[in-house]
Short mmCIF file of N, CA and C in Angstrom, two decimals:
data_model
loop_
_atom_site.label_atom_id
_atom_site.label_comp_id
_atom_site.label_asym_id
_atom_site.label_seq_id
_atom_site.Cartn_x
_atom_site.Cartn_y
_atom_site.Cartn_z
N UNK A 1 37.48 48.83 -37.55
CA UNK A 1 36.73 50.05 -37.77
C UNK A 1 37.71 51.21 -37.93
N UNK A 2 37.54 51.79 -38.97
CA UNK A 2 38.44 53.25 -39.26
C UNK A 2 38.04 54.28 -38.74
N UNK A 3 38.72 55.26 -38.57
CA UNK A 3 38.26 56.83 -38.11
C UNK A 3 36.95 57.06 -38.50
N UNK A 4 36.96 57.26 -40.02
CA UNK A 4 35.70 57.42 -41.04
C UNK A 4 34.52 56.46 -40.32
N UNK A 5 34.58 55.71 -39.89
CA UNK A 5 33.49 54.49 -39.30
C UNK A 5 33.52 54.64 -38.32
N UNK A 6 33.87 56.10 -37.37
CA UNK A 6 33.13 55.99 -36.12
C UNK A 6 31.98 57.01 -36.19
N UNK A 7 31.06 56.44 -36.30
CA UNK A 7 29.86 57.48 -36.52
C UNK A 7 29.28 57.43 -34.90
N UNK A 8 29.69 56.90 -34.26
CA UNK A 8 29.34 56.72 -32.80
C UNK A 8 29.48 58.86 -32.12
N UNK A 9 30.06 58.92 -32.85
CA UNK A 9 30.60 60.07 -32.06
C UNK A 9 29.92 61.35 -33.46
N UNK A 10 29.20 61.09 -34.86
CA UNK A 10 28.59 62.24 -35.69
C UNK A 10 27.08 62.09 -34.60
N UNK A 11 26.69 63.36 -35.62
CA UNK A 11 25.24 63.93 -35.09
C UNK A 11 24.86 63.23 -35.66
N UNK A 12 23.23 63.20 -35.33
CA UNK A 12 21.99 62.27 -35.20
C UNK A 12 21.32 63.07 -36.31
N UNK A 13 20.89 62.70 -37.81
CA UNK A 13 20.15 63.14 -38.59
C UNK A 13 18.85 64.13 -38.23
N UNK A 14 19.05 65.50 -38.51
CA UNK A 14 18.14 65.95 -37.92
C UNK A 14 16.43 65.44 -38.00
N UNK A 15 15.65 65.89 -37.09
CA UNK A 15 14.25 65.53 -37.39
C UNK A 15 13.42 66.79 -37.31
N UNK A 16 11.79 66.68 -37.26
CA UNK A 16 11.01 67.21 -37.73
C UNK A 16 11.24 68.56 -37.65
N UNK A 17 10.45 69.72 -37.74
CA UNK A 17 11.44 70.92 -38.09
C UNK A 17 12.18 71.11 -38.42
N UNK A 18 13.66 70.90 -38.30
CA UNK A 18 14.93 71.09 -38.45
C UNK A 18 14.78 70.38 -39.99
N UNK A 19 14.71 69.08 -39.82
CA UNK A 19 14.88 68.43 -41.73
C UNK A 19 13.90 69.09 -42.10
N UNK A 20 12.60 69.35 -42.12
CA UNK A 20 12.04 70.73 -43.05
C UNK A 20 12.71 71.19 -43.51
N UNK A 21 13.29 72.24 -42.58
CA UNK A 21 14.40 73.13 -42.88
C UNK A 21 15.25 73.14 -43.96
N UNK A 22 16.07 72.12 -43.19
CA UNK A 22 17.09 72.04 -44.30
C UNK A 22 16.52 70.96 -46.04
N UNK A 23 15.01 70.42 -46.04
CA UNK A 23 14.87 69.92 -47.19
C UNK A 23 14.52 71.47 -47.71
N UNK A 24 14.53 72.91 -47.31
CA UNK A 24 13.99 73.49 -47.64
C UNK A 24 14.35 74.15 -49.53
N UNK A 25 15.94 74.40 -49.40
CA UNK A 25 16.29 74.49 -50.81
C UNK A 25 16.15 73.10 -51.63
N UNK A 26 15.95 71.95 -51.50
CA UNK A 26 15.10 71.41 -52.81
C UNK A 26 14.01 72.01 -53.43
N UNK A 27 13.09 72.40 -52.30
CA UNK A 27 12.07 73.25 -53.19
C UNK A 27 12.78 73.93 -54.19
N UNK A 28 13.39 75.06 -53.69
CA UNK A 28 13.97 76.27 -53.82
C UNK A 28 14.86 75.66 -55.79
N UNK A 29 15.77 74.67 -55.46
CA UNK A 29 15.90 74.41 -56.70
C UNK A 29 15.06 73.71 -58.04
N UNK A 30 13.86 72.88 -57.09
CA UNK A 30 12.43 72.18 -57.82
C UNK A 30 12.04 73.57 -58.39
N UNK A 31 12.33 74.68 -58.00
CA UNK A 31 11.19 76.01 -58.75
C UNK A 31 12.22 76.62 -59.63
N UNK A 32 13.25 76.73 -59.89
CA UNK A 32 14.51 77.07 -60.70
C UNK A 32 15.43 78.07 -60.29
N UNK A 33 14.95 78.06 -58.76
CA UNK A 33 16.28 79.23 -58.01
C UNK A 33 17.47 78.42 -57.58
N UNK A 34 17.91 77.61 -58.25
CA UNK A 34 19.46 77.06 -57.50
C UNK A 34 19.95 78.40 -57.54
N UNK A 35 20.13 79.28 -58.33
CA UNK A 35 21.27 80.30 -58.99
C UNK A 35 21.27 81.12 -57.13
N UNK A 36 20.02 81.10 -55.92
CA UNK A 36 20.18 82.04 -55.28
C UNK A 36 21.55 81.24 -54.32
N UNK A 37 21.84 79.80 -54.75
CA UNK A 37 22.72 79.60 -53.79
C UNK A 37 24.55 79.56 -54.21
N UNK A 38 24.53 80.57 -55.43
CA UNK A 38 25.65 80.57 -55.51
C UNK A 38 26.73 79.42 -56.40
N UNK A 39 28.03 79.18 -55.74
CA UNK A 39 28.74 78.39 -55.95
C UNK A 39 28.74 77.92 -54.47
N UNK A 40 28.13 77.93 -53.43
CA UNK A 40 27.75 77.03 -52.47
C UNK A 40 27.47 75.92 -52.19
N UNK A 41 26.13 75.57 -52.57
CA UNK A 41 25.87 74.25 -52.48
C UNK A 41 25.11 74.00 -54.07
N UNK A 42 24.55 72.36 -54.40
CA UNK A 42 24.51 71.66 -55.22
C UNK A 42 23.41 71.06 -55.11
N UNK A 43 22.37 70.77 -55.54
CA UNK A 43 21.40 69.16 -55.84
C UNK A 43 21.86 68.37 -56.00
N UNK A 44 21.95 66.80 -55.25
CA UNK A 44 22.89 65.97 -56.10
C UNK A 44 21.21 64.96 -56.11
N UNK A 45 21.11 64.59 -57.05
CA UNK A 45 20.33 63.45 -57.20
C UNK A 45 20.65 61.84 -57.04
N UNK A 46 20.34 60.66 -56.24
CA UNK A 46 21.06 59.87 -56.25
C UNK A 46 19.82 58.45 -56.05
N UNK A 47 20.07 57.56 -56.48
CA UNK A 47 19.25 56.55 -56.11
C UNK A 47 18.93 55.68 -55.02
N UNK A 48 18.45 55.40 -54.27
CA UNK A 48 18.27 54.43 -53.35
C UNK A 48 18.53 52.97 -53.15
N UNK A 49 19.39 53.03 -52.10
CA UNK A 49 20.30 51.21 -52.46
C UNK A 49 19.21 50.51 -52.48
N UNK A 50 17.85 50.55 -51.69
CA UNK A 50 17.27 49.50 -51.15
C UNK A 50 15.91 49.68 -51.77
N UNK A 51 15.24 51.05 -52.08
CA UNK A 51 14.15 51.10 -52.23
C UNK A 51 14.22 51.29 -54.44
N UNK A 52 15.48 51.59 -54.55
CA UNK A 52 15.56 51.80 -56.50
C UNK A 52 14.96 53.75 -56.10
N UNK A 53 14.42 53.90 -55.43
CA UNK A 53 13.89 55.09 -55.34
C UNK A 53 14.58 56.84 -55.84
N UNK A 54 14.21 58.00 -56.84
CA UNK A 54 14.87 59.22 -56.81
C UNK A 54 14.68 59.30 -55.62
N UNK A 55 16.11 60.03 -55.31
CA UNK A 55 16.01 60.91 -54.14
C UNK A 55 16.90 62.24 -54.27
N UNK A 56 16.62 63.04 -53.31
CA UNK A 56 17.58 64.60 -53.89
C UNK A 56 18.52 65.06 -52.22
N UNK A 57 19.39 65.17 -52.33
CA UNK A 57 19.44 66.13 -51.07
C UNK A 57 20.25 67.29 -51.41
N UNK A 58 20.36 68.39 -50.90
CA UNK A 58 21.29 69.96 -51.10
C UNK A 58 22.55 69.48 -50.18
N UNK A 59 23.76 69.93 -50.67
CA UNK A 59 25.06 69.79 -50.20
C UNK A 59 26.26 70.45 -50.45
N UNK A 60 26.92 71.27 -49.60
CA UNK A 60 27.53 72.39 -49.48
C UNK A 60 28.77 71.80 -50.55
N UNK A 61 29.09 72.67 -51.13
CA UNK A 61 30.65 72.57 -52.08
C UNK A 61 31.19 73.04 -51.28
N UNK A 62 32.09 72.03 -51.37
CA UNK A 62 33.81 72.38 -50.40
C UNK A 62 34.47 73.08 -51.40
N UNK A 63 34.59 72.58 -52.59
CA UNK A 63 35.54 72.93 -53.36
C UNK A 63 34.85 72.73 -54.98
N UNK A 64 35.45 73.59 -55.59
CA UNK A 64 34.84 73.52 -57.02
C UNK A 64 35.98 73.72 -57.99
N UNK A 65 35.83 72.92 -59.15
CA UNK A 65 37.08 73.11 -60.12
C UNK A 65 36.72 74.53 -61.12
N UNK A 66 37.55 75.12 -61.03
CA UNK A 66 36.59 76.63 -61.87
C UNK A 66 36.35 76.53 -63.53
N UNK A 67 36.54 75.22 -63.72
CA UNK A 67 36.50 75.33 -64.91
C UNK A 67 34.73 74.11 -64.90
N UNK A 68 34.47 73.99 -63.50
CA UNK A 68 33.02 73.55 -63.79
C UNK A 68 32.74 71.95 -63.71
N UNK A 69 34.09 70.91 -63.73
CA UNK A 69 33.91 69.77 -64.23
C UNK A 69 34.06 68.89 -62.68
N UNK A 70 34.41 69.56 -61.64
CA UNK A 70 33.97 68.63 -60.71
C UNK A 70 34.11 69.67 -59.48
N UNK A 71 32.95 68.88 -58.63
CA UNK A 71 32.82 69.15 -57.12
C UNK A 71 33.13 68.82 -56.27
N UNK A 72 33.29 68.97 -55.03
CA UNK A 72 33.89 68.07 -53.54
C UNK A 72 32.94 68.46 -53.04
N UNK A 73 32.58 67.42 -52.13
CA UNK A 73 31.03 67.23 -51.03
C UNK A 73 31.95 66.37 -50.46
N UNK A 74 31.65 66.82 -48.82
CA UNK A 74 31.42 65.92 -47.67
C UNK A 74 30.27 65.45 -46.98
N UNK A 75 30.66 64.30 -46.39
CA UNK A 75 29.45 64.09 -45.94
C UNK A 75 29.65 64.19 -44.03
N UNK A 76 28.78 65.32 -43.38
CA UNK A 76 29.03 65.72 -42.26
C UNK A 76 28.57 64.78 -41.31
N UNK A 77 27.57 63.77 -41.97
CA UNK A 77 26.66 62.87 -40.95
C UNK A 77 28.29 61.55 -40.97
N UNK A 78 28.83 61.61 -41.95
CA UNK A 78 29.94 60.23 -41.40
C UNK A 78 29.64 59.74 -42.82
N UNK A 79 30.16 58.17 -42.64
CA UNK A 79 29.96 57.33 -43.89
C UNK A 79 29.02 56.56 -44.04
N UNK A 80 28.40 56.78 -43.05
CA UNK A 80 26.36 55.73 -42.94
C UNK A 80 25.34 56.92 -43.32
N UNK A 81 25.63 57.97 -44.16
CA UNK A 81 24.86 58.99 -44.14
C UNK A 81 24.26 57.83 -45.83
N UNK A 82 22.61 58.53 -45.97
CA UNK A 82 22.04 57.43 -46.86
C UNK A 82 22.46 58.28 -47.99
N UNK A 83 22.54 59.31 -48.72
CA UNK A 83 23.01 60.02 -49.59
C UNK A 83 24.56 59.12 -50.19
N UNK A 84 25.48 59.48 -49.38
CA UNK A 84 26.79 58.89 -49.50
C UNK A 84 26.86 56.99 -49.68
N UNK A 85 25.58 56.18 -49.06
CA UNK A 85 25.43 54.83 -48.97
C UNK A 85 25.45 54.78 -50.46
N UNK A 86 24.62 55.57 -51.12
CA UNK A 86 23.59 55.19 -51.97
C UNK A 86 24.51 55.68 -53.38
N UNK A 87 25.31 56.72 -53.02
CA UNK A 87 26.53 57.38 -54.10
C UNK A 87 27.47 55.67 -54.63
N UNK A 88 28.09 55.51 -52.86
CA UNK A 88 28.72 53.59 -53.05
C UNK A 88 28.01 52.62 -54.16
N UNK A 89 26.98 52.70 -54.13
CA UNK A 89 26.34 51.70 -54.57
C UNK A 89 25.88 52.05 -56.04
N UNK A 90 25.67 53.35 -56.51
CA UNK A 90 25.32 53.87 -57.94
C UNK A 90 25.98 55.08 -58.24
N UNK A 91 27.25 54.95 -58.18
CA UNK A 91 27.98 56.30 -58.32
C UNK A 91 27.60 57.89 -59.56
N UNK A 92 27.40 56.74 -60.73
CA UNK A 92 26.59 57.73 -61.93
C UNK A 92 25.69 58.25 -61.19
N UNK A 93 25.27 59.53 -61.17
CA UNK A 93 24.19 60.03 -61.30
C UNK A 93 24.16 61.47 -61.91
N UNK A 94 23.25 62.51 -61.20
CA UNK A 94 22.78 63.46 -61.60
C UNK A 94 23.03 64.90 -60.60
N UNK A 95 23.84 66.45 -60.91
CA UNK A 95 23.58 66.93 -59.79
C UNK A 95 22.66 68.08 -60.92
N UNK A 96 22.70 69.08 -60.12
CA UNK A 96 22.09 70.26 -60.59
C UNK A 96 23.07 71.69 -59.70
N UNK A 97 23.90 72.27 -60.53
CA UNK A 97 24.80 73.46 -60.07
C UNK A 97 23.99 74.71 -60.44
N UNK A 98 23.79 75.76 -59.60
CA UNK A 98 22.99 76.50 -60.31
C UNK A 98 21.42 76.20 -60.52
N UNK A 99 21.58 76.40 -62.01
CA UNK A 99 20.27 76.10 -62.51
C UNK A 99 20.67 74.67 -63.88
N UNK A 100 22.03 74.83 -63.96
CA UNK A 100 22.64 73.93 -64.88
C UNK A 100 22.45 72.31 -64.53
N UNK A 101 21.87 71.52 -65.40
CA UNK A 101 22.21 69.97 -64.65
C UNK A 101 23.42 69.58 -65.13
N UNK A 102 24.00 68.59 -64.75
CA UNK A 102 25.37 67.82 -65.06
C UNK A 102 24.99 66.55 -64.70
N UNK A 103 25.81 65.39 -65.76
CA UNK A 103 25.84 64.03 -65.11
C UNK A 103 27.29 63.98 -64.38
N UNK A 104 27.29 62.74 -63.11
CA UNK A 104 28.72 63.23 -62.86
C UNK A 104 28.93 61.75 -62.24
N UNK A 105 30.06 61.22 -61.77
CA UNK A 105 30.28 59.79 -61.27
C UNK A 105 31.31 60.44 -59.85
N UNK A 106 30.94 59.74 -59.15
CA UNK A 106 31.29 59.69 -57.71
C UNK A 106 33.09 59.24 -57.65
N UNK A 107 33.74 59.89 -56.68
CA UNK A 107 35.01 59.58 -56.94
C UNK A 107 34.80 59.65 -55.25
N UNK A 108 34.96 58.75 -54.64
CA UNK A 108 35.64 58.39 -53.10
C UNK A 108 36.88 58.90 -52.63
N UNK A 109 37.13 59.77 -51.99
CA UNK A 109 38.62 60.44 -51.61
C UNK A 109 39.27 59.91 -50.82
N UNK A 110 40.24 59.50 -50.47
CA UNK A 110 41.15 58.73 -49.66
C UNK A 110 41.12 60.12 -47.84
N UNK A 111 41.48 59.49 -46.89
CA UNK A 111 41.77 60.28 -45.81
C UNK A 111 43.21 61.30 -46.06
N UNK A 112 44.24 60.83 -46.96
CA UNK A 112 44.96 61.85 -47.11
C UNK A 112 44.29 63.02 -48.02
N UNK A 113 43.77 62.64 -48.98
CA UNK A 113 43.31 63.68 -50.28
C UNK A 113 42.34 64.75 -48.96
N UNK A 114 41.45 63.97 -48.29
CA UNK A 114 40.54 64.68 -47.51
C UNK A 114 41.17 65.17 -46.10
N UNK A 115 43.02 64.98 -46.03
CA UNK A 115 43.25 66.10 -45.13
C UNK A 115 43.63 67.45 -45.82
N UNK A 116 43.90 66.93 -46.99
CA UNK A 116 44.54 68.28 -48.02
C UNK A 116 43.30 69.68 -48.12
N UNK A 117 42.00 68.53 -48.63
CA UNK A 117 40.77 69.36 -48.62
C UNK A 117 40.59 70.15 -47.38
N UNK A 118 40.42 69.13 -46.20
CA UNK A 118 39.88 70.04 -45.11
C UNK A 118 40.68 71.38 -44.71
N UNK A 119 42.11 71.52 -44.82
CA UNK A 119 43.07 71.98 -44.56
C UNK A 119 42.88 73.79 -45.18
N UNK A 120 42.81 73.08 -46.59
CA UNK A 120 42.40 74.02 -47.59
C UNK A 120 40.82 74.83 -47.40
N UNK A 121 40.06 74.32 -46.94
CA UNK A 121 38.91 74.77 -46.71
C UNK A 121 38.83 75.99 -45.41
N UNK A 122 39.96 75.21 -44.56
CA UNK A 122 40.11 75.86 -43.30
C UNK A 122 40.83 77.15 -43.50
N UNK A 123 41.55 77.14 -44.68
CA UNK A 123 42.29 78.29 -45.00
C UNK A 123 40.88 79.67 -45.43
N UNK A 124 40.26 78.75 -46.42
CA UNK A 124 39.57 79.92 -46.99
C UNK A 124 38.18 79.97 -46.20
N UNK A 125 38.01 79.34 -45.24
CA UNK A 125 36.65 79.35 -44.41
C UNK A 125 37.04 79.28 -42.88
N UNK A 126 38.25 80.04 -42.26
CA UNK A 126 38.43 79.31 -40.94
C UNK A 126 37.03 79.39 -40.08
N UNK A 127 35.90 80.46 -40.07
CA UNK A 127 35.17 80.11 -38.68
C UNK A 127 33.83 79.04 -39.24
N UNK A 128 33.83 78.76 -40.46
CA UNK A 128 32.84 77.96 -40.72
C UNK A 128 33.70 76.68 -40.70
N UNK A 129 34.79 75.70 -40.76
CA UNK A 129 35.48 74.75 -40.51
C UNK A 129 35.44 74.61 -39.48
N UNK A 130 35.95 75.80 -38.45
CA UNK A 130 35.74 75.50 -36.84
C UNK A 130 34.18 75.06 -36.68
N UNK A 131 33.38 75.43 -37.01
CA UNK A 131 31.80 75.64 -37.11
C UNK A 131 31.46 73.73 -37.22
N UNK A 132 31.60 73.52 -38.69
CA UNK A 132 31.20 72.37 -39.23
C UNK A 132 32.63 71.37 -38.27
N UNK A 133 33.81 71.29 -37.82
CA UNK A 133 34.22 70.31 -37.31
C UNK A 133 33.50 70.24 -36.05
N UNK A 134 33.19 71.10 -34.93
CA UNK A 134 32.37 70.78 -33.73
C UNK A 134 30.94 70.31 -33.96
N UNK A 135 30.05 70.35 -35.09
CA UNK A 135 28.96 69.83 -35.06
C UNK A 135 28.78 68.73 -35.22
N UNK A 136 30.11 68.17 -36.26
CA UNK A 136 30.63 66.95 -36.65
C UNK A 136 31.58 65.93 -35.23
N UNK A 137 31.38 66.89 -34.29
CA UNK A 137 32.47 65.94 -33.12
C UNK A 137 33.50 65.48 -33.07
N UNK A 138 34.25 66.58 -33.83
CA UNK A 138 35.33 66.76 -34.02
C UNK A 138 36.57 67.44 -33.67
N UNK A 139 37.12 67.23 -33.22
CA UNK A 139 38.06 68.54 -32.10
C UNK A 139 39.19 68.72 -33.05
N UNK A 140 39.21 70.25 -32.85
CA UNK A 140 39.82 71.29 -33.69
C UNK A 140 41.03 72.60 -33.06
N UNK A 141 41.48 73.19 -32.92
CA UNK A 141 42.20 73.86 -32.16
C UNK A 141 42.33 74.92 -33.22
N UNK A 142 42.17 74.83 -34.20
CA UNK A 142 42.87 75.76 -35.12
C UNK A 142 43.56 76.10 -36.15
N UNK A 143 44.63 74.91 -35.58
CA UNK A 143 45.46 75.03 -36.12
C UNK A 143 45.47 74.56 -37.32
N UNK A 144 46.20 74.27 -38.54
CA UNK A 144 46.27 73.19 -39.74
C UNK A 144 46.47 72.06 -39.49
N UNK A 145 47.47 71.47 -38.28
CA UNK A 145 46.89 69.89 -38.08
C UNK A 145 46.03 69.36 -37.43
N UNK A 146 45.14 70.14 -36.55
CA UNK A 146 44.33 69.74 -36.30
C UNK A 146 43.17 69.55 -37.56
N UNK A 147 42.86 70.85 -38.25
CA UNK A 147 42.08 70.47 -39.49
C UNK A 147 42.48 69.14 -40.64
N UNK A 148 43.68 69.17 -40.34
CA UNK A 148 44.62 67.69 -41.40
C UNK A 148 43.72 66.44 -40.41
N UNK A 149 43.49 66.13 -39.50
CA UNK A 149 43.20 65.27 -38.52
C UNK A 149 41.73 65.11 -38.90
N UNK A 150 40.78 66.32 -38.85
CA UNK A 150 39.80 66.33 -38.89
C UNK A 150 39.36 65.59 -40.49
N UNK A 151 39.88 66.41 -41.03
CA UNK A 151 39.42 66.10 -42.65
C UNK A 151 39.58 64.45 -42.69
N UNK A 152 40.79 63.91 -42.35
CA UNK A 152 41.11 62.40 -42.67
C UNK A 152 40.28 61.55 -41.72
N UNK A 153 39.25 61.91 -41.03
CA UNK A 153 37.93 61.60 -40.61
C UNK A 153 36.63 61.90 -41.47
N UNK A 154 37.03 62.96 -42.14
CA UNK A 154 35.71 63.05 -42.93
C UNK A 154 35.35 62.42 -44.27
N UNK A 155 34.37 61.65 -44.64
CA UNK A 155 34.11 61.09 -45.79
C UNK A 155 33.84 62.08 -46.77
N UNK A 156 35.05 62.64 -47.71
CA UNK A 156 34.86 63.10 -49.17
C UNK A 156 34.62 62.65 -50.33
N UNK A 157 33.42 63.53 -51.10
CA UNK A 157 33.39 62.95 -52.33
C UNK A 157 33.49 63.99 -53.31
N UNK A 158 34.48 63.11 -54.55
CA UNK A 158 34.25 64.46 -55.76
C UNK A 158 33.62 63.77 -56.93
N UNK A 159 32.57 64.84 -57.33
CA UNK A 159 31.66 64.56 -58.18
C UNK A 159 32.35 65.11 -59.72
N UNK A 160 32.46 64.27 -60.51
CA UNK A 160 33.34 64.59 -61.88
C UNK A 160 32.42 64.65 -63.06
N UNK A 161 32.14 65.63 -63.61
CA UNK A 161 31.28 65.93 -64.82
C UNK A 161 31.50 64.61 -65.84
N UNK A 162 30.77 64.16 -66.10
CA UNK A 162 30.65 63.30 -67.65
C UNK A 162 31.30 64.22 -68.93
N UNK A 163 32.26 64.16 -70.02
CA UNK A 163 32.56 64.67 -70.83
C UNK A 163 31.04 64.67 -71.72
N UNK A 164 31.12 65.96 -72.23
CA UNK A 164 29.98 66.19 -73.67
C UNK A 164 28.67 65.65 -72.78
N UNK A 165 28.05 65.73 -71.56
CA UNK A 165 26.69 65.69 -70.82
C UNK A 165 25.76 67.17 -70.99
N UNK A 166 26.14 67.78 -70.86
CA UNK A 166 25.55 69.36 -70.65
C UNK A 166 23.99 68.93 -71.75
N UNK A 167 24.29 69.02 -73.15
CA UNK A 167 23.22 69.00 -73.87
C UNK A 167 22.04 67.71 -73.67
N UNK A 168 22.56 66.82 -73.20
CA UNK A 168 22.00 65.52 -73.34
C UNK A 168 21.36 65.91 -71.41
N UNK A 169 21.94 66.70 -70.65
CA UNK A 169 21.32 66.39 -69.38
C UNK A 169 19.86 67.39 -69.30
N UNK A 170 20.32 68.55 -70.17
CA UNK A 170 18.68 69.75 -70.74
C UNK A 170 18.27 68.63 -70.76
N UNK A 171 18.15 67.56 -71.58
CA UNK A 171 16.39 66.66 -71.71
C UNK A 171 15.77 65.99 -70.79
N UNK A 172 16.68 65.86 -70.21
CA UNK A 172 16.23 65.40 -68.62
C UNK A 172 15.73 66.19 -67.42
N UNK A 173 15.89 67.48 -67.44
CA UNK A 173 15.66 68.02 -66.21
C UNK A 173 13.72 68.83 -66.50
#
């Protein structure tokens, strides 16, 4: 069992109220306000290993390439989170940035790439890193190796635009 595979020690998927809550911006992008969340978070659309089923969840951008063609998402629940199962198993899919859709294929980050990320994140977000490593059960001090430590626990993914998708993903949404 790896770092990444101790989910013994992530939070417990929230329940009633709370997942309301947070399913709350799907609506929010189902009605065509992604745009109120910025370069924040994302729709990623993804399929279901077991059921074939759409499914959607909202997920914070760590990092964005400014030229648009790929994203970094973590996944805070660990590597048994069903979003991230289900990325493993059908990496193509669909997000929605904005109000823009994109097709994009799943790229799995290694624990070094994802100490570089966390590190970097911690730079430009220190009290929300401190924030998201303690919810995640993660001990942090501050410093940059502790965030290097943290990150190479966390399951990253970067989502990479399909070349020439933009026009072909309008017919879909």
């Amino acid at each position: 069992m790896t770092d990444r595979d101790a989910s013994h020690s992530r939070p417990k998927p929230p329940a009633g109220w709370r997942r309301l809550a947070l399913r709350l911006p799907i609506l929010l992008y189902r009605a065509g306000l992604g745009y109120l969340f910025g370069k924040r978070l994302l729709l990623l659309h993804h399929t279901g290993r077991v059921s074939d089923r759409d499914r959607m969840t909202v997920l914070e951008v760590v990092s964005c390439d400014p030229a648009g063609s790929s994203w970094t998402v973590a996944s805070g629940f660990g590597p048994r989170a069903d979003w991230y199962l289900n990325l493993r198993a059908q990496p193509k899919t669909l997000i929605r940035f904005g109000n823009r859709p994109h097709a994009v294929t799943a790229r799995f980050l290694s624990p070094e790439d994802g100490a570089e990320i966390m590190a970097d994140y911690a730079r430009r977000r220190p009290r929300t890193a401190r924030r998201l490593c303690a919810f995640m059960g993660l001990p942090v001090d501050g410093g940059e190796a502790s965030f290097r430590e943290a990150g190479r626990a966390i399951p990253f993914v970067r989502l990479q635009a399909a070349s020439g998708y933009d026009r072909a993903a309008r017919g879909h949404s």
